[in-house]
Tab-separated table of C-alpha atoms in Angstrom:
chain	number	residue	atom	x	y	z
A	1	MET	CA	112.083	78.472	104.549
A	2	GLN	CA	109.979	78.222	107.833
A	3	PHE	CA	106.542	78.819	108.408
A	4	SER	CA	105.166	80.427	111.708
A	5	ILE	CA	101.878	82.601	112.599
A	6	ARG	CA	102.728	85.434	114.315
A	7	ARG	CA	100.076	86.975	116.660
A	8	PRO	CA	100.768	90.739	116.021
A	9	LYS	CA	99.362	93.479	117.742
A	10	LEU	CA	98.891	97.077	116.746
A	11	PRO	CA	100.113	100.096	119.314
A	12	SER	CA	97.071	102.625	120.001
A	13	SER	CA	99.999	105.115	119.222
A	14	GLU	CA	100.049	103.973	115.795
A	15	THR	CA	96.219	103.842	115.278
A	16	HIS	CA	94.174	106.821	113.144
A	17	PRO	CA	93.369	109.166	115.465
A	18	GLU	CA	89.430	108.368	114.752
A	19	GLU	CA	89.540	104.783	114.786
A	20	SER	CA	87.640	104.709	118.368
A	21	MET	CA	84.813	106.787	117.826
A	22	TYR	CA	82.774	105.304	115.432
A	23	LYS	CA	80.229	102.078	115.933
A	24	ARG	CA	78.755	99.780	113.617
A	25	LEU	CA	76.186	101.550	111.957
A	26	GLY	CA	72.858	100.161	112.937
A	27	VAL	CA	69.116	100.719	112.182
A	28	SER	CA	68.861	103.983	114.471
A	29	ALA	CA	71.834	105.420	112.952
A	30	TRP	CA	71.045	104.366	109.338
A	31	LEU	CA	67.659	106.052	109.931
A	32	ASN	CA	69.243	109.147	111.328
A	33	HIS	CA	70.386	109.542	107.641
A	34	LEU	CA	67.335	109.253	106.011
A	35	ASN	CA	65.164	112.533	105.242
A	36	GLU	CA	61.055	111.713	105.406
A	37	LEU	CA	61.827	111.149	101.717
A	38	GLY	CA	64.075	108.349	101.884
A	39	GLN	CA	66.800	110.472	100.935
A	40	VAL	CA	70.578	110.129	102.390
A	41	GLU	CA	71.623	113.120	103.966
A	42	GLU	CA	75.066	114.191	104.707
A	43	GLU	CA	76.187	111.210	102.432
A	44	TYR	CA	80.211	111.879	103.225
A	45	LYS	CA	79.800	111.655	107.081
A	46	LEU	CA	77.700	108.010	106.274
A	47	ARG	CA	80.414	106.868	104.267
A	48	LYS	CA	83.096	107.600	107.025
A	49	ALA	CA	80.891	106.140	109.473
A	50	ILE	CA	81.138	102.643	107.444
A	51	PHE	CA	84.705	103.042	106.862
A	52	PHE	CA	85.677	103.309	110.589
A	53	GLY	CA	82.481	100.866	111.705
A	54	GLY	CA	81.125	98.766	109.192
A	55	ILE	CA	77.363	97.973	109.032
A	56	ASP	CA	75.005	95.438	110.804
A	57	VAL	CA	74.046	92.411	109.126
A	58	SER	CA	71.053	93.481	109.788
A	59	ILE	CA	70.845	96.742	107.113
A	60	ARG	CA	73.243	95.325	104.880
A	61	GLY	CA	70.792	94.265	102.559
A	62	GLU	CA	69.254	97.944	102.473
A	63	VAL	CA	72.541	99.941	102.394
A	64	TRP	CA	74.815	97.854	100.409
A	65	PRO	CA	72.765	98.451	97.335
A	66	PHE	CA	73.624	102.574	98.020
A	67	LEU	CA	77.383	101.549	98.639
A	68	LEU	CA	76.957	99.687	95.025
A	69	ARG	CA	75.934	102.247	93.345
A	70	TYR	CA	72.193	100.431	92.194
A	71	TYR	CA	70.518	103.440	94.276
A	72	SER	CA	71.563	106.903	94.407
A	73	HIS	CA	72.028	108.640	97.658
A	74	GLU	CA	69.951	111.594	96.257
A	75	SER	CA	66.782	108.671	95.344
A	76	THR	CA	63.246	108.867	96.994
A	77	SER	CA	61.665	105.709	98.360
A	78	GLU	CA	59.201	106.283	95.906
A	79	GLU	CA	61.879	106.525	93.032
A	80	ARG	CA	63.682	103.303	93.962
A	81	GLU	CA	60.796	101.151	94.044
A	82	ALA	CA	59.796	102.546	90.286
A	83	LEU	CA	63.713	101.617	89.820
A	84	ARG	CA	63.140	98.093	91.068
A	85	LEU	CA	60.296	97.576	89.019
A	86	GLN	CA	62.263	98.941	85.681
A	87	LYS	CA	65.691	97.202	86.260
A	88	ARG	CA	63.281	93.707	86.865
A	89	LYS	CA	62.013	93.931	83.850
A	90	GLU	CA	65.307	94.881	82.031
A	91	TYR	CA	67.072	91.950	84.166
A	92	SER	CA	63.929	89.403	82.626
A	93	GLU	CA	64.741	90.665	78.939
A	94	ILE	CA	68.729	90.057	79.475
A	95	GLN	CA	67.398	86.365	80.775
A	96	GLN	CA	65.015	86.289	77.833
A	97	LYS	CA	67.739	87.238	75.291
A	98	ARG	CA	70.282	84.140	76.999
A	99	LEU	CA	67.289	81.846	76.824
A	100	SER	CA	66.221	82.467	72.875
A	101	MET	CA	69.659	82.165	71.822
A	102	THR	CA	69.946	79.875	68.434
A	103	PRO	CA	71.451	76.268	68.819
A	104	GLU	CA	74.775	77.206	67.289
A	105	GLU	CA	74.797	80.263	69.929
A	106	HIS	CA	73.904	78.156	72.551
A	107	ARG	CA	76.882	75.515	71.980
A	108	ALA	CA	79.072	78.351	71.819
A	109	PHE	CA	78.039	79.947	74.871
A	110	TRP	CA	77.993	76.633	77.200
A	111	ARG	CA	81.514	76.078	75.239
A	112	ASN	CA	82.854	79.448	76.569
A	113	VAL	CA	80.600	80.357	79.435
A	114	GLN	CA	78.188	78.280	81.144
A	115	PHE	CA	80.707	75.255	81.419
A	116	THR	CA	82.708	77.175	83.849
A	117	VAL	CA	79.907	78.723	85.759
A	118	ASP	CA	77.887	75.769	86.399
A	119	LYS	CA	81.250	74.195	87.248
A	120	ASP	CA	81.889	76.699	89.413
A	121	VAL	CA	78.291	77.923	91.416
A	122	VAL	CA	78.333	74.366	92.985
A	123	ARG	CA	81.362	74.924	95.062
A	124	THR	CA	81.054	78.711	96.111
A	125	ASP	CA	80.293	79.365	100.065
A	126	ARG	CA	78.883	76.288	100.329
A	127	ASN	CA	79.322	76.020	104.267
A	128	ASN	CA	76.853	78.961	103.999
A	129	GLN	CA	73.763	77.995	105.015
A	130	PHE	CA	71.828	80.318	102.286
A	131	PHE	CA	73.569	77.679	100.210
A	132	ARG	CA	73.862	74.948	101.939
A	133	GLY	CA	72.549	71.449	100.758
A	134	GLU	CA	71.483	69.930	97.222
A	135	ASP	CA	69.079	70.970	94.931
A	136	ASN	CA	69.381	74.679	96.723
A	137	PRO	CA	67.076	77.066	94.587
A	138	ASN	CA	69.486	79.979	95.653
A	139	VAL	CA	72.560	78.539	94.207
A	140	GLU	CA	70.670	78.101	90.982
A	141	SER	CA	69.727	82.051	91.309
A	142	MET	CA	73.329	82.650	91.767
A	143	ARG	CA	74.111	80.516	88.425
A	144	ARG	CA	71.502	82.588	86.546
A	145	ILE	CA	72.874	85.725	87.555
A	146	LEU	CA	76.292	84.980	86.630
A	147	LEU	CA	74.926	83.627	83.351
A	148	ASN	CA	72.915	86.851	82.647
A	149	TYR	CA	75.598	88.824	83.629
A	150	ALA	CA	77.667	87.235	80.997
A	151	VAL	CA	74.959	87.891	78.215
A	152	TYR	CA	74.871	91.816	79.532
A	153	ASN	CA	78.618	91.991	79.660
A	154	PRO	CA	79.782	90.185	76.556
A	155	ALA	CA	82.760	91.956	76.407
A	156	VAL	CA	83.980	90.371	80.155
A	157	GLY	CA	81.940	87.573	79.842
A	158	TYR	CA	82.621	85.445	82.998
A	159	SER	CA	85.876	85.331	85.085
A	160	GLN	CA	86.034	82.489	87.425
A	161	GLY	CA	85.807	84.025	90.999
A	162	MET	CA	82.995	85.773	89.801
A	163	SER	CA	81.082	83.683	91.910
A	164	ASP	CA	82.785	84.256	95.014
A	165	LEU	CA	81.865	88.361	94.523
A	166	VAL	CA	78.203	87.484	93.603
A	167	ALA	CA	77.551	85.224	96.353
A	168	PRO	CA	78.070	87.606	99.631
A	169	ILE	CA	75.396	89.724	97.658
A	170	LEU	CA	72.959	87.167	96.868
A	171	ALA	CA	73.084	86.201	100.336
A	172	GLU	CA	72.525	89.778	101.592
A	173	VAL	CA	70.041	91.725	99.247
A	174	LEU	CA	68.089	88.174	98.456
A	175	ASP	CA	66.531	89.458	95.458
A	176	GLU	CA	67.776	87.848	92.143
A	177	SER	CA	67.300	91.010	89.763
A	178	ASP	CA	68.685	93.437	92.538
A	179	THR	CA	71.748	91.438	93.441
A	180	PHE	CA	72.129	91.039	89.584
A	181	TRP	CA	72.346	95.033	89.339
A	182	CYS	CA	74.063	95.239	92.388
A	183	PHE	CA	77.069	93.030	91.081
A	184	VAL	CA	76.453	95.498	87.798
A	185	GLY	CA	77.543	98.500	89.937
A	186	LEU	CA	80.278	96.422	91.830
A	187	MET	CA	81.920	95.677	88.341
A	188	GLN	CA	81.130	99.128	86.211
A	189	ASN	CA	81.725	101.776	89.432
A	190	THR	CA	84.423	100.413	91.947
A	191	ILE	CA	88.141	99.795	91.254
A	192	PHE	CA	88.212	97.548	94.327
A	193	VAL	CA	87.949	94.731	91.427
A	194	SER	CA	88.765	96.708	88.408
A	195	SER	CA	92.041	98.665	87.176
A	196	PRO	CA	93.112	102.446	87.730
A	197	ARG	CA	91.752	104.617	85.312
A	198	ASP	CA	94.911	107.003	85.212
A	199	GLU	CA	95.551	107.704	81.489
A	200	ASP	CA	99.544	108.196	82.193
A	201	MET	CA	99.616	104.923	83.567
A	202	GLU	CA	98.453	103.118	80.440
A	203	LYS	CA	101.176	104.994	78.617
A	204	GLN	CA	104.010	103.642	80.715
A	205	LEU	CA	102.481	100.312	80.291
A	206	GLU	CA	102.811	100.469	76.173
A	207	GLU	CA	106.060	98.800	76.589
A	208	TRP	CA	104.597	95.698	78.526
A	209	THR	CA	102.193	94.052	75.744
A	210	TRP	CA	101.039	89.930	76.275
A	211	GLU	CA	102.374	90.086	72.282
A	212	THR	CA	106.191	91.358	73.675
A	213	ALA	CA	106.318	89.713	77.221
A	214	PRO	CA	107.474	86.492	78.184
A	215	LYS	CA	104.018	84.826	79.958
A	216	CYS	CA	102.931	82.620	82.889
A	217	ALA	CA	99.008	81.986	82.564
A	218	LEU	CA	97.963	82.188	86.169
A	219	ARG	CA	94.106	81.930	86.177
A	220	VAL	CA	91.964	82.987	89.461
A	221	GLY	CA	91.809	80.457	92.517
A	222	SER	CA	94.972	78.747	90.864
A	223	LEU	CA	96.933	80.134	94.001
A	224	PRO	CA	98.963	78.164	96.689
A	225	GLY	CA	96.892	78.346	99.842
A	226	HIS	CA	93.732	77.884	100.860
A	227	GLY	CA	90.657	76.218	98.499
A	228	ALA	CA	93.449	76.197	95.510
A	229	ALA	CA	95.789	74.000	93.872
A	230	ALA	CA	99.260	75.529	92.591
A	231	SER	CA	98.960	75.926	88.999
A	232	VAL	CA	101.692	78.411	87.750
A	233	LEU	CA	104.767	76.538	85.766
A	234	PRO	CA	106.769	78.955	84.319
A	235	ARG	CA	109.599	77.678	82.138
A	236	PRO	CA	113.159	77.899	84.050
A	237	GLY	CA	114.505	81.389	83.296
A	238	THR	CA	111.239	82.876	82.359
A	239	THR	CA	110.361	86.350	83.740
A	240	LEU	CA	106.665	85.672	85.171
A	241	CYS	CA	104.005	88.041	83.537
A	242	LEU	CA	100.863	88.230	85.421
A	243	THR	CA	97.579	87.642	82.719
A	244	LEU	CA	94.229	87.518	83.877
A	245	ASP	CA	91.945	85.015	81.716
A	246	HIS	CA	88.157	85.649	81.605
A	247	THR	CA	85.664	83.860	79.002
A	248	THR	CA	83.493	85.424	76.905
A	249	ALA	CA	80.799	84.104	74.506
A	250	SER	CA	83.821	84.132	71.459
A	251	GLY	CA	86.020	82.392	73.801
A	252	THR	CA	88.956	83.300	76.574
A	253	VAL	CA	90.538	86.442	76.329
A	254	ARG	CA	93.354	87.953	78.253
A	255	SER	CA	94.091	91.485	79.951
A	256	GLY	CA	96.915	93.184	81.295
A	257	ARG	CA	95.143	95.866	82.973
A	258	ASN	CA	96.585	94.526	86.534
A	259	TRP	CA	99.426	95.911	85.452
A	260	GLN	CA	97.926	99.766	86.303
A	261	ARG	CA	97.095	98.841	89.918
A	262	GLN	CA	100.155	96.823	90.488
A	263	LEU	CA	102.012	100.360	89.660
A	264	TYR	CA	100.240	102.002	92.526
A	265	LEU	CA	101.083	98.927	94.644
A	266	ARG	CA	104.476	99.270	93.927
A	267	GLU	CA	104.922	102.544	94.883
A	268	LEU	CA	103.027	102.155	98.103
A	269	LEU	CA	104.997	99.623	99.313
A	270	ARG	CA	108.078	101.726	98.180
A	271	LEU	CA	107.020	104.728	100.221
A	272	THR	CA	105.684	102.919	103.510
A	273	HIS	CA	107.541	99.690	103.620
A	274	VAL	CA	111.680	100.118	102.475
A	275	ARG	CA	112.796	96.655	103.074
A	276	PHE	CA	110.205	95.184	101.783
A	277	TYR	CA	110.142	96.961	98.700
A	278	GLN	CA	114.174	96.295	98.612
A	279	HIS	CA	113.653	92.504	99.028
A	280	LEU	CA	111.218	92.452	95.692
A	281	VAL	CA	113.905	94.637	93.599
A	282	SER	CA	116.525	92.302	94.806
A	283	LEU	CA	114.458	89.455	93.260
A	284	GLY	CA	113.950	90.911	90.255
A	285	GLU	CA	111.335	91.267	87.494
A	286	ASP	CA	109.944	87.872	89.218
A	287	GLY	CA	109.445	89.626	92.802
A	288	LEU	CA	108.393	93.030	91.202
A	289	GLN	CA	105.305	91.029	89.933
A	290	MET	CA	103.984	90.659	93.338
A	291	LEU	CA	102.005	87.335	92.361
A	292	PHE	CA	101.665	86.576	95.975
A	293	CYS	CA	98.857	89.676	96.409
A	294	HIS	CA	97.465	88.511	93.212
A	295	ARG	CA	94.287	86.387	94.620
A	296	TRP	CA	94.048	89.228	97.488
A	297	LEU	CA	93.039	91.926	95.020
A	298	LEU	CA	91.044	89.486	92.273
A	299	LEU	CA	88.916	87.925	94.939
A	300	CYS	CA	89.094	91.159	97.203
A	301	PHE	CA	89.967	89.286	100.055
A	302	LYS	CA	87.906	86.678	100.227
A	303	ARG	CA	89.977	83.894	100.318
A	304	GLU	CA	91.995	85.479	102.960
A	305	PHE	CA	89.707	86.385	105.684
A	306	PRO	CA	86.545	84.756	107.492
A	307	GLU	CA	83.929	85.642	105.995
A	308	ALA	CA	82.829	88.179	108.672
A	309	GLU	CA	86.090	90.226	108.740
A	310	ALA	CA	86.183	89.715	104.822
A	311	LEU	CA	82.716	91.653	104.325
A	312	ARG	CA	84.287	94.724	106.712
A	313	ILE	CA	86.612	94.924	104.269
A	314	TRP	CA	84.531	95.032	101.401
A	315	GLU	CA	82.454	97.628	103.396
A	316	ALA	CA	85.411	100.034	103.686
A	317	CYS	CA	86.889	100.000	100.242
A	318	TRP	CA	83.288	100.647	98.964
A	319	ALA	CA	82.659	103.442	101.273
A	320	HIS	CA	85.489	105.100	99.160
A	321	TYR	CA	86.415	107.528	102.284
A	322	GLN	CA	89.225	109.569	101.292
A	323	THR	CA	90.460	107.282	98.172
A	324	ASP	CA	89.232	104.536	95.643
A	325	TYR	CA	92.058	102.889	96.412
A	326	PHE	CA	91.773	101.785	99.804
A	327	HIS	CA	91.967	97.706	99.113
A	328	LEU	CA	95.798	98.789	98.181
A	329	PHE	CA	96.559	99.889	101.537
A	330	ILE	CA	95.132	96.498	102.617
A	331	CYS	CA	97.534	94.883	100.945
A	332	VAL	CA	100.371	97.095	102.632
A	333	ALA	CA	98.854	96.617	105.917
A	334	ILE	CA	99.428	92.843	105.442
A	335	VAL	CA	102.960	93.070	103.700
A	336	ALA	CA	103.719	95.342	107.099
A	337	ILE	CA	102.113	92.852	109.231
A	338	TYR	CA	102.808	89.738	108.014
A	339	GLY	CA	105.626	90.361	105.833
A	340	ASP	CA	109.247	90.412	107.980
A	341	ASP	CA	109.363	86.329	107.622
A	342	VAL	CA	109.826	87.107	104.289
A	343	ILE	CA	112.765	89.433	104.522
A	344	GLU	CA	114.212	88.101	107.449
A	345	GLN	CA	114.292	84.594	105.464
A	346	GLN	CA	114.895	85.870	102.380
A	347	LEU	CA	112.512	84.109	100.661
A	348	ALA	CA	112.269	83.569	97.244
A	349	THR	CA	109.562	84.308	94.950
A	350	ASP	CA	107.896	80.905	95.106
A	351	GLN	CA	108.544	80.702	98.694
A	352	MET	CA	107.023	84.357	99.050
A	353	LEU	CA	103.815	82.770	97.210
A	354	LEU	CA	103.732	80.041	99.595
A	355	HIS	CA	104.121	82.492	102.600
A	356	PHE	CA	101.130	84.249	102.054
A	357	GLY	CA	98.805	81.486	100.539
A	358	ASN	CA	99.406	79.510	104.346
A	359	LEU	CA	98.461	82.767	106.112
A	360	ALA	CA	94.479	82.383	104.621
A	361	MET	CA	92.454	82.479	107.376
A	362	HIS	CA	95.042	82.910	109.679
A	363	MET	CA	95.354	86.608	109.628
A	364	ASN	CA	93.374	89.177	111.495
A	365	GLY	CA	91.410	90.927	109.598
A	366	GLU	CA	90.121	93.646	112.310
A	367	LEU	CA	93.770	94.467	112.624
A	368	VAL	CA	94.215	94.637	109.422
A	369	LEU	CA	91.992	97.242	108.652
A	370	ARG	CA	93.213	99.067	111.629
A	371	LYS	CA	96.588	99.319	110.152
A	372	ALA	CA	95.634	100.379	106.369
A	373	ARG	CA	93.267	103.123	108.035
A	374	SER	CA	96.793	104.441	109.969
A	375	LEU	CA	98.847	104.187	106.813
A	376	LEU	CA	95.683	106.057	105.019
A	377	TYR	CA	96.412	108.415	107.721
A	378	GLN	CA	100.208	108.465	107.031
A	379	PHE	CA	99.917	108.672	103.516
A	380	ARG	CA	97.777	111.779	103.689
A	381	LEU	CA	99.865	113.581	105.882
A	382	LEU	CA	103.550	113.298	103.360
A	383	PRO	CA	104.508	116.498	102.701
A	384	ARG	CA	105.577	115.099	99.441
A	385	ILE	CA	103.772	112.088	97.050
A	386	PRO	CA	105.794	111.050	93.795
A	387	CYS	CA	103.534	112.075	90.724
A	388	SER	CA	102.935	108.105	89.784
A	389	LEU	CA	100.477	108.598	92.775
A	390	HIS	CA	98.981	111.707	92.231
A	391	ASP	CA	95.679	110.074	91.170
A	392	LEU	CA	95.431	107.860	94.130
A	393	CYS	CA	92.813	109.500	95.862
A	394	LYS	CA	91.275	111.844	93.196
A	395	LEU	CA	88.058	109.647	91.986
A	396	CYS	CA	86.460	109.869	94.869
A	397	GLY	CA	84.401	113.223	95.078
A	398	SER	CA	86.691	116.136	96.925
A	399	GLY	CA	89.466	113.416	97.366
A	400	MET	CA	91.969	112.447	100.292
A	401	TRP	CA	93.423	116.353	100.588
A	402	ASP	CA	91.710	119.719	101.501
A	403	SER	CA	93.840	122.790	100.063
A	404	GLY	CA	95.322	123.388	103.252
A	405	SER	CA	97.086	119.962	103.036
A	406	MET	CA	97.889	119.304	99.770
A	407	PRO	CA	101.323	118.000	99.307
A	408	ALA	CA	104.151	118.786	96.686
A	409	VAL	CA	104.222	116.474	93.881
A	410	GLU	CA	107.932	115.164	92.821
A	411	CYS	CA	108.435	113.724	89.137
A	412	THR	CA	109.367	110.251	89.216
A	413	GLY	CA	110.652	110.870	85.832
A	414	HIS	CA	108.961	107.823	83.837
A	415	HIS	CA	106.187	109.919	81.420
A	416	PRO	CA	106.977	108.206	77.950
A	417	GLY	CA	106.076	110.660	75.157
A	418	SER	CA	106.280	113.549	77.386
A	419	GLU	CA	108.880	115.851	78.003
A	420	SER	CA	107.527	117.400	81.231
A	421	CYS	CA	105.683	115.844	84.218
A	422	PRO	CA	101.597	115.952	83.657
A	423	TYR	CA	101.230	116.349	87.055
A	424	GLY	CA	103.348	119.272	87.127
A	425	GLY	CA	105.899	117.657	89.466
A	426	THR	CA	109.324	118.718	90.358
A	427	VAL	CA	112.540	117.188	90.387
A	428	GLU	CA	114.011	117.068	93.979
A	429	MET	CA	117.923	118.261	93.363
A	430	PRO	CA	119.830	116.195	96.161
A	431	SER	CA	121.305	118.648	98.543
A	432	PRO	CA	125.166	118.719	99.794
A	433	LYS	CA	124.257	116.840	103.011
A	434	SER	CA	122.289	114.284	100.993
A	435	LEU	CA	125.215	113.632	98.876
A	436	ARG	CA	127.883	113.126	101.974
A	437	GLU	CA	125.579	110.608	103.200
A	438	GLY	CA	125.179	108.834	100.044
A	439	LYS	CA	129.030	108.397	100.096
A	440	LYS	CA	128.599	107.001	103.516
A	441	GLY	CA	125.955	104.884	102.757
A	442	PRO	CA	123.344	105.747	105.343
A	443	LYS	CA	121.633	102.978	107.054
A	444	THR	CA	118.348	101.836	105.145
A	445	PRO	CA	115.376	102.450	107.261
A	446	GLN	CA	112.998	99.882	107.775
A	447	ASP	CA	109.847	101.893	107.012
A	448	GLY	CA	109.266	104.802	104.457
A	449	PHE	CA	107.469	107.090	107.005
A	450	GLY	CA	107.000	107.177	110.702
A	451	PHE	CA	103.628	107.380	112.079
A	452	ARG	CA	102.543	110.971	112.736
A	453	ARG	CA	99.684	113.345	114.564
């Protein structure tokens, strides 16, 4: 295996046609979106501007609470101040509940939650001036937020990696209570750090249960690469299955929800990068687990790019412009730009994991963003989509398609317990021409679709 870092470029002909039309959202542009009562006007245009241009550092602390749904866009300045007072009181009550645990409850909480939190916060973002130095009160503030969140939401508790998500929010929002509720919004209301809410996907996953599937525990932050060590040690011949471990007050819990998101990502790769997808298929089930992108999704690309670029990616995802799953297009963009070596060298699963792990902090985040936006644009122009991706752009209000460009839906034929496609998809019958081409064995295209304007 040979490792090299390429410096690719994205031709202007393959960028989103609106790519250069938006600048970073600054103070003046932000104020223009607020009326005299402090309500956000033209929310869709604001989200679009953030999607393309990002947010100036000076106003992130004011804008992020809207993106994370702590504040509603319809709220007035006066209503937001009242909300802050109410939420500060609620936060104090949550903290008091944690501090008033019985000795037995505290021992269980320390063993299952606090021990891990205490270990994580002292090594999170310590290069950031905001958290630098011994006895830094901001580190203690981050610690309280995470401990209190485990009390507020005991079903989720604490997962290693949550500190990586809280730290940047605290460094921008500054207030502990406001940061806590922004983090609550992040965990509850954005699919960026959770699984697609698709009931049909749940049905497709019924056959994949943690009781029946072979297991390989993969803890957050354990992937090879930047600041992490390898701890994925399956038995020879074992099929790798991804498990997400998180600690709650009652102990460690495993979740298989990540399978849903993997299905979307697999389908996107099949459509956009046929050669890479076929390489995954050739590796069998191990390849289709796509372990190389586990850390990308779980830590929201924070370990893959310098902080400034990672936060730009966060903002583009939080904008929920045309899709709630833009983070999956980010994954596909990384593969499209930096995955050629995987195909050319026919890398095995563990080598592929090492390849992408070694790319951490060496990839161009702005280039990846531009590529992801172009992929989203291309996807929107597809005349047909598989029913497995029907809901990919459903949750963000009006969604990706207007009435004039709604694509036809093709049924993939995988609907356990259902005789017909729940999305009304049709099965396309092969034409005589395609049958003749099939006998000849047509060449496989490098990409699933070409760029169109």
